[in-house]
PDB file of C-alpha atoms in Angstrom:
ATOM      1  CA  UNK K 199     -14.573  -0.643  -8.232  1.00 78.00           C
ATOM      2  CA  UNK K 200     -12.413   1.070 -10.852  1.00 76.00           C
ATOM      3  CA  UNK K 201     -10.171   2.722  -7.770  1.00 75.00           C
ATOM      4  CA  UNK K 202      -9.044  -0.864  -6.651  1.00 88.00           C
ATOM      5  CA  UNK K 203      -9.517  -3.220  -9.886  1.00 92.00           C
ATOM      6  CA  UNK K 204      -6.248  -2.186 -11.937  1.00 92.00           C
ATOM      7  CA  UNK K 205      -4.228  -2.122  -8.326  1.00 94.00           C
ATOM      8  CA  UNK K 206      -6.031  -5.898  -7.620  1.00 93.00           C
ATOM      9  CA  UNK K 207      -5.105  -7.346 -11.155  1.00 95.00           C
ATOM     10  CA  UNK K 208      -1.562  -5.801 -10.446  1.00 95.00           C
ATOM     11  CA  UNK K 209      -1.092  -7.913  -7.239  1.00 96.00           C
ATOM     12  CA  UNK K 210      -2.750 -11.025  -8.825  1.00 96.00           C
ATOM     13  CA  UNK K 211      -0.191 -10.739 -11.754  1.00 96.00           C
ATOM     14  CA  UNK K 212       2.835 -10.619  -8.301  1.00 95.00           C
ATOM     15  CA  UNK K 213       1.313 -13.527  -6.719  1.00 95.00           C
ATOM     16  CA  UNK K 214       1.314 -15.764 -10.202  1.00 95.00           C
ATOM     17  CA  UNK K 215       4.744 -14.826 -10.843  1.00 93.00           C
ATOM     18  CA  UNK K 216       5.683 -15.957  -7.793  1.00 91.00           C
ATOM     19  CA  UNK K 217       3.845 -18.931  -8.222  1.00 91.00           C
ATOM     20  CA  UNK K 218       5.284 -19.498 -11.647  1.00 92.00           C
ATOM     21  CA  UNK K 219       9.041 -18.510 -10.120  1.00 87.00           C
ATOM     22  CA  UNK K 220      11.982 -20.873  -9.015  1.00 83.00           C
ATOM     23  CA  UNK K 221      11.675 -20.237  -5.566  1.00 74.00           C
ATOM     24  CA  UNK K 222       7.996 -21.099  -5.117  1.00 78.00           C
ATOM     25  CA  UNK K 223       9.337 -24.607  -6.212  1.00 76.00           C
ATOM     26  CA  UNK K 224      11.179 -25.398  -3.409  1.00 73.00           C
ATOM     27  CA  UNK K 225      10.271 -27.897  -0.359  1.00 69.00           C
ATOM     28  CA  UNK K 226       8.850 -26.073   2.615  1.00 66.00           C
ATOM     29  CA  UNK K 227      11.246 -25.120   4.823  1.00 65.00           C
ATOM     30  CA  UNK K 228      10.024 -25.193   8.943  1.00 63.00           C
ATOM     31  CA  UNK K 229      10.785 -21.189  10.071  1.00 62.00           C
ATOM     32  CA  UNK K 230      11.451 -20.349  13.398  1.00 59.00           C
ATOM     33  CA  UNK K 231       8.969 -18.330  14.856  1.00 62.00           C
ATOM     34  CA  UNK K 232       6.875 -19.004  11.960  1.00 71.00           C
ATOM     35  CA  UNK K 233       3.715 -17.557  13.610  1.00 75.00           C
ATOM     36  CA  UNK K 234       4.677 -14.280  13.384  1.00 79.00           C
ATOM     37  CA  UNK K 235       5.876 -14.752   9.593  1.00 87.00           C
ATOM     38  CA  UNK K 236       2.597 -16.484   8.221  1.00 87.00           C
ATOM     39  CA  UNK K 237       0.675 -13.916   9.675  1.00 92.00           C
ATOM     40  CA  UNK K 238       1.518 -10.731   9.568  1.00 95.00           C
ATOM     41  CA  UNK K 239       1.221 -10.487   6.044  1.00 96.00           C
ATOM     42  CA  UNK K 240      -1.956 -11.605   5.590  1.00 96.00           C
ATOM     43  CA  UNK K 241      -2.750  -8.539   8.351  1.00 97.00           C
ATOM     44  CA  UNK K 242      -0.870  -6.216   6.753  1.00 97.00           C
ATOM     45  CA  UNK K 243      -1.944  -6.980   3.705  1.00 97.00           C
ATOM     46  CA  UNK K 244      -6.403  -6.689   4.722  1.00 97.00           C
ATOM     47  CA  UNK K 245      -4.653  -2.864   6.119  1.00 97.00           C
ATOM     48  CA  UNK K 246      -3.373  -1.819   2.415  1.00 97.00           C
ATOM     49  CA  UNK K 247      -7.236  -3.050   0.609  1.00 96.00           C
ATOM     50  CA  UNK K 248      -8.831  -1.050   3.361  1.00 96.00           C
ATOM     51  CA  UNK K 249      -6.866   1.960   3.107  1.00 96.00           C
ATOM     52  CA  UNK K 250      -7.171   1.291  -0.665  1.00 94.00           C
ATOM     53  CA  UNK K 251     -11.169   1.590  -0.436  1.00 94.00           C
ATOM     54  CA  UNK K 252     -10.242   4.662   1.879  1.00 93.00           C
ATOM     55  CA  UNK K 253      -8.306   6.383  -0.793  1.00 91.00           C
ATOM     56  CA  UNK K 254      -9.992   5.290  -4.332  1.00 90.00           C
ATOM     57  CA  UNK K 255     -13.233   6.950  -1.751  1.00 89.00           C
ATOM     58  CA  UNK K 256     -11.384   9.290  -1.165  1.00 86.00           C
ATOM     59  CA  UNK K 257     -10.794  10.558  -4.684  1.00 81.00           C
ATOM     60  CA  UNK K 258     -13.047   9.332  -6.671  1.00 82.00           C
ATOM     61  CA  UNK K 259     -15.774  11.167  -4.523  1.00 85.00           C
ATOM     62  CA  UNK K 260     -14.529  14.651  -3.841  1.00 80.00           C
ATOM     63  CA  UNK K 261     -15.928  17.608  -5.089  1.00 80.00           C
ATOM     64  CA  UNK K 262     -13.331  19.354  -7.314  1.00 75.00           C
ATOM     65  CA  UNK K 263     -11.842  22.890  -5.789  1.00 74.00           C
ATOM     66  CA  UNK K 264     -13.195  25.886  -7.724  1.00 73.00           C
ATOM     67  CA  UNK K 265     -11.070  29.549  -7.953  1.00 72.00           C
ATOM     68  CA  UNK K 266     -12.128  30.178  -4.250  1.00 75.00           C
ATOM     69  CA  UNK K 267     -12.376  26.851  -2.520  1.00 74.00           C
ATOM     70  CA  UNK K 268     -10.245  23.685  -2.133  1.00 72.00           C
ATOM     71  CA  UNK K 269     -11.485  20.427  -3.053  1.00 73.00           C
ATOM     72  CA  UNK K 270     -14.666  19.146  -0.682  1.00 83.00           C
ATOM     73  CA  UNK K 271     -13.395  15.812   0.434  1.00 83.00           C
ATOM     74  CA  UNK K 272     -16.108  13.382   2.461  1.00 88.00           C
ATOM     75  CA  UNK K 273     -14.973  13.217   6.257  1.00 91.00           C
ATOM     76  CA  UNK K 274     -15.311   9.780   6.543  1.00 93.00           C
ATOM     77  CA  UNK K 275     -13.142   9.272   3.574  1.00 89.00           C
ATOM     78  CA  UNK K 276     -10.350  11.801   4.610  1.00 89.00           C
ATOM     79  CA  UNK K 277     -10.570  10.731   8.001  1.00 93.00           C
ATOM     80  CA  UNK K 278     -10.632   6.788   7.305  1.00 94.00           C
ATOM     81  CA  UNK K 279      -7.331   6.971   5.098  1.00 93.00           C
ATOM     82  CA  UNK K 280      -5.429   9.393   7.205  1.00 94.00           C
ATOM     83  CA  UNK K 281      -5.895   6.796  10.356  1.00 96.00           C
ATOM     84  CA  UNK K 282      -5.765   3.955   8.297  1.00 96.00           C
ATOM     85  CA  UNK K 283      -2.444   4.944   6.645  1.00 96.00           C
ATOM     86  CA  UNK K 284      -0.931   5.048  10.401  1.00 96.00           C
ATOM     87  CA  UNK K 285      -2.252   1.494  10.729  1.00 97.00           C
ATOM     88  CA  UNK K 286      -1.345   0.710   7.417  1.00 97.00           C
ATOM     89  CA  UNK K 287       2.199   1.819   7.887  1.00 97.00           C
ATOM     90  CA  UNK K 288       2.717  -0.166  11.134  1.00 97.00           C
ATOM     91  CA  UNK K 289       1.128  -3.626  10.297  1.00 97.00           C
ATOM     92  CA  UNK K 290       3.101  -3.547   6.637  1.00 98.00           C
ATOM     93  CA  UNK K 291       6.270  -2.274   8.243  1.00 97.00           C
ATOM     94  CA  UNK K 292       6.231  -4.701  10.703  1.00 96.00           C
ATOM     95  CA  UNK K 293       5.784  -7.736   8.808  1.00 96.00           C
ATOM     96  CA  UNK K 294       8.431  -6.274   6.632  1.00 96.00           C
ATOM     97  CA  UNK K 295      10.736  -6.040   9.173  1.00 95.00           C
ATOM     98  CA  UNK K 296       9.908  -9.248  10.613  1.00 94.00           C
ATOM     99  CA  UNK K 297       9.987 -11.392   7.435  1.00 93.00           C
ATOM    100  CA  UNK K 298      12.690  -9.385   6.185  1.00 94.00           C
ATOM    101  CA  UNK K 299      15.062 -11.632   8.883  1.00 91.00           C
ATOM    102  CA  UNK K 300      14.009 -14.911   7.429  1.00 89.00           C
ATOM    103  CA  UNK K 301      17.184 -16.265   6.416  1.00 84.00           C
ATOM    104  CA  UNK K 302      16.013 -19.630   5.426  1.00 84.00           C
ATOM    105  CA  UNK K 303      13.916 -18.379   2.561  1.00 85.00           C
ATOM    106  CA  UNK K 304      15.765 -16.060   0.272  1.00 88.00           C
ATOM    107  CA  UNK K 305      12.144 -14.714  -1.368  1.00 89.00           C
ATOM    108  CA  UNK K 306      10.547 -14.064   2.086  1.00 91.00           C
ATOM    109  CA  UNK K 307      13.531 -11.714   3.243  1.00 93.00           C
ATOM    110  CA  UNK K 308      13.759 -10.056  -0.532  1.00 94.00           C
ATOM    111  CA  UNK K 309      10.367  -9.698  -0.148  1.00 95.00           C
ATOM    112  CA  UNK K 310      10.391  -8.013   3.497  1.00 96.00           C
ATOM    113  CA  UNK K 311      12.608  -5.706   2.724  1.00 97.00           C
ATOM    114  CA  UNK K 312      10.942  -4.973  -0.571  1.00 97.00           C
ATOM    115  CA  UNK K 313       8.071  -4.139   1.426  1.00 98.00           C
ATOM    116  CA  UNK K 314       9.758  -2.440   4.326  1.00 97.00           C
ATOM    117  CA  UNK K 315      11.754   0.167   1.999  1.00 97.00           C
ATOM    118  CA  UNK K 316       8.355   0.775  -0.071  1.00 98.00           C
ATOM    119  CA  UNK K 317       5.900   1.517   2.570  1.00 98.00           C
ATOM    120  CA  UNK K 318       8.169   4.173   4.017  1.00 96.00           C
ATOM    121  CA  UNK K 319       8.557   5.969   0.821  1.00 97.00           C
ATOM    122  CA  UNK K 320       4.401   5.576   0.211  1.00 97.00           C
ATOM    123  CA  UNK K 321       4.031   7.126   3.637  1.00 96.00           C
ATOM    124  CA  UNK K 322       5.679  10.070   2.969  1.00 96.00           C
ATOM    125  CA  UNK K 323       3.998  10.126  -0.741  1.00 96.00           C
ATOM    126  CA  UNK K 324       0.746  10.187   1.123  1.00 95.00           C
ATOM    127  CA  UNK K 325       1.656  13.165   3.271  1.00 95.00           C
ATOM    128  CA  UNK K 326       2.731  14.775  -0.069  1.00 94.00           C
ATOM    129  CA  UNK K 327      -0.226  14.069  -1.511  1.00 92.00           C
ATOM    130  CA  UNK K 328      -2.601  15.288   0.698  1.00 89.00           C
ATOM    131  CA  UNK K 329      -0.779  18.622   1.278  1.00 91.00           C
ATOM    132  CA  UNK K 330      -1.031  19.298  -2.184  1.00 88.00           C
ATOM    133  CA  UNK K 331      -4.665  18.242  -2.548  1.00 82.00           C
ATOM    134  CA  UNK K 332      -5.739  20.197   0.096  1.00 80.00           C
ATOM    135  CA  UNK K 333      -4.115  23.257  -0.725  1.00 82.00           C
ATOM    136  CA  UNK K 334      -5.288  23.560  -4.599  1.00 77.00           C
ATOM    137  CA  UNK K 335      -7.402  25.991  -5.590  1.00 75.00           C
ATOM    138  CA  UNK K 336      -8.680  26.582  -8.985  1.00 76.00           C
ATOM    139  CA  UNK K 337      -9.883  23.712 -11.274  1.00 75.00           C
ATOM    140  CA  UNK K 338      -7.002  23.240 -12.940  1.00 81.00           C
ATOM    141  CA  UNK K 339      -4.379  20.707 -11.265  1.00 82.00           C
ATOM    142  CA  UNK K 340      -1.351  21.768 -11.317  1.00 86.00           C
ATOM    143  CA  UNK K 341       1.743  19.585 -12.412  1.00 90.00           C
ATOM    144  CA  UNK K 342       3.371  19.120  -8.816  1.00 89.00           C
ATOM    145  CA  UNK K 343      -0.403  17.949  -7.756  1.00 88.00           C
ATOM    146  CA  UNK K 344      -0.679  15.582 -10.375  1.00 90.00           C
ATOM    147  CA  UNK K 345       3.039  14.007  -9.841  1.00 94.00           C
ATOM    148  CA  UNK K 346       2.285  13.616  -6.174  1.00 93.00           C
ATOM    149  CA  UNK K 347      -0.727  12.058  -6.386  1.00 91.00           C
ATOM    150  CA  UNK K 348       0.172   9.712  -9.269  1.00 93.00           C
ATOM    151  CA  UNK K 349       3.404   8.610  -7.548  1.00 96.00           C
ATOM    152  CA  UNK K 350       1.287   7.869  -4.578  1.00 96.00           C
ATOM    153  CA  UNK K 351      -1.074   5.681  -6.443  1.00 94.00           C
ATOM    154  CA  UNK K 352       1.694   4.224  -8.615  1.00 95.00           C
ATOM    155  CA  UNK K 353       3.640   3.050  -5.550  1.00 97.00           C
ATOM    156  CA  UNK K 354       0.797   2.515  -3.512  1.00 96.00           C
ATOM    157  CA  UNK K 355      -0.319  -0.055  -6.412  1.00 96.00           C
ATOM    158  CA  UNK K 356       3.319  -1.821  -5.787  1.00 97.00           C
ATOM    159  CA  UNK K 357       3.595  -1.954  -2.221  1.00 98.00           C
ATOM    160  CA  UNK K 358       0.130  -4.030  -2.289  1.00 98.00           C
ATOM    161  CA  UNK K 359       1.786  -6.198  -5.132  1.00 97.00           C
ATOM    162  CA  UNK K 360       4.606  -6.699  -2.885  1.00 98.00           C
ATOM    163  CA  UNK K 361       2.278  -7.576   0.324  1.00 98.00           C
ATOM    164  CA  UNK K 362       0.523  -9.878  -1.748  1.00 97.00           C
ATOM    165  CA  UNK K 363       3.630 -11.817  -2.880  1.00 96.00           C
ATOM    166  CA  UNK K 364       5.112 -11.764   0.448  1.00 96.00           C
ATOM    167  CA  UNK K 365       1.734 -13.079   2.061  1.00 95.00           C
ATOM    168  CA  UNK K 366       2.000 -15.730  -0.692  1.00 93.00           C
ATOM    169  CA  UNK K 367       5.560 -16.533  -0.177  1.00 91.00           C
ATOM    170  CA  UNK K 368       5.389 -16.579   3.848  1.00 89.00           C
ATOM    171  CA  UNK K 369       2.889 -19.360   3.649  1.00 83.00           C
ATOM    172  CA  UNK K 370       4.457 -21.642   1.112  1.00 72.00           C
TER     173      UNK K 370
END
């Protein structure tokens, strides 16, 4: 619960601003090929709270390295957000990229190509991440550890903020 709670209230607070913005004002506007652009995000955005659980799992139940052994990391947690994060990754860039060509409505494109730019950056935060997880040893975390992990989770955090808004804004 606390791994997903602060990262939850974070995308409620996007959605409400949204809400409480300008361009969630305006009269609906009929999209072409407006399947694809109403759902997607809502896909994409079930991916990120799954490989959310995945990765608040993942690190909120590992067994901290000692001097001679990296960190003990459950299977099904290490394994579920490594595959997930490839799913992730193509559902959210997708719907990015997709929603990211709707001319008609200015916050669906910002918003796609908010999302697009950020989930290629978290991607390769998560590769970071994990490479320096796995290869700590000793209990104390050292400070490239802690900046990869924390940027991870910081921009993790934002990308399912953006998603949020964007599922929001796509169905307005």
């Amino acid at each position: 619960v606390h791994g997903m709670l602060g990262q939850g209230v974070l995308a409620l607070a996007m959605v409400l601003a949204y809400l409480s913005s300008p361009g969630a004002q305006r009269p609906p506007v009929v999209l072409p090929a407006v399947r694809s652009v109403r759902v997607l995000p809502p896909i994409a955005l079930v991916a990120l709270l799954l490989q959310l659980f995945l990765g608040a799992s993942m690190r909120h139940l590992q067994v901290p390295p000692t001097a001679d052994v990296g960190a003990k990391i459950p299977q099904w947690a290490l394994h579920g957000h490594v595959t997930m994060a490839i799913i992730a990754f193509i559902l959210v860039l997708l719907a990015g990229i997709r929603c990211g060509r709707v001319t008609e409505v200015p916050a669906v494109r910002i918003l796609g190509k908010a999302v697009t730019h950020t989930v290629g950056l978290q991607f390769l935060l998560g590769i970071g991440a994990l490479v320096a997880v796995l290869l700590r040893r000793g209990e104390l975390v050292p400070w490239w550890e802690a900046v990869a992990t924390t940027a991870h989770q910081t921009i993790g955090a934002l990308l399912l903020a953006l998603t949020a808004a964007l599922t929001v804004a796509a169905r307005s």
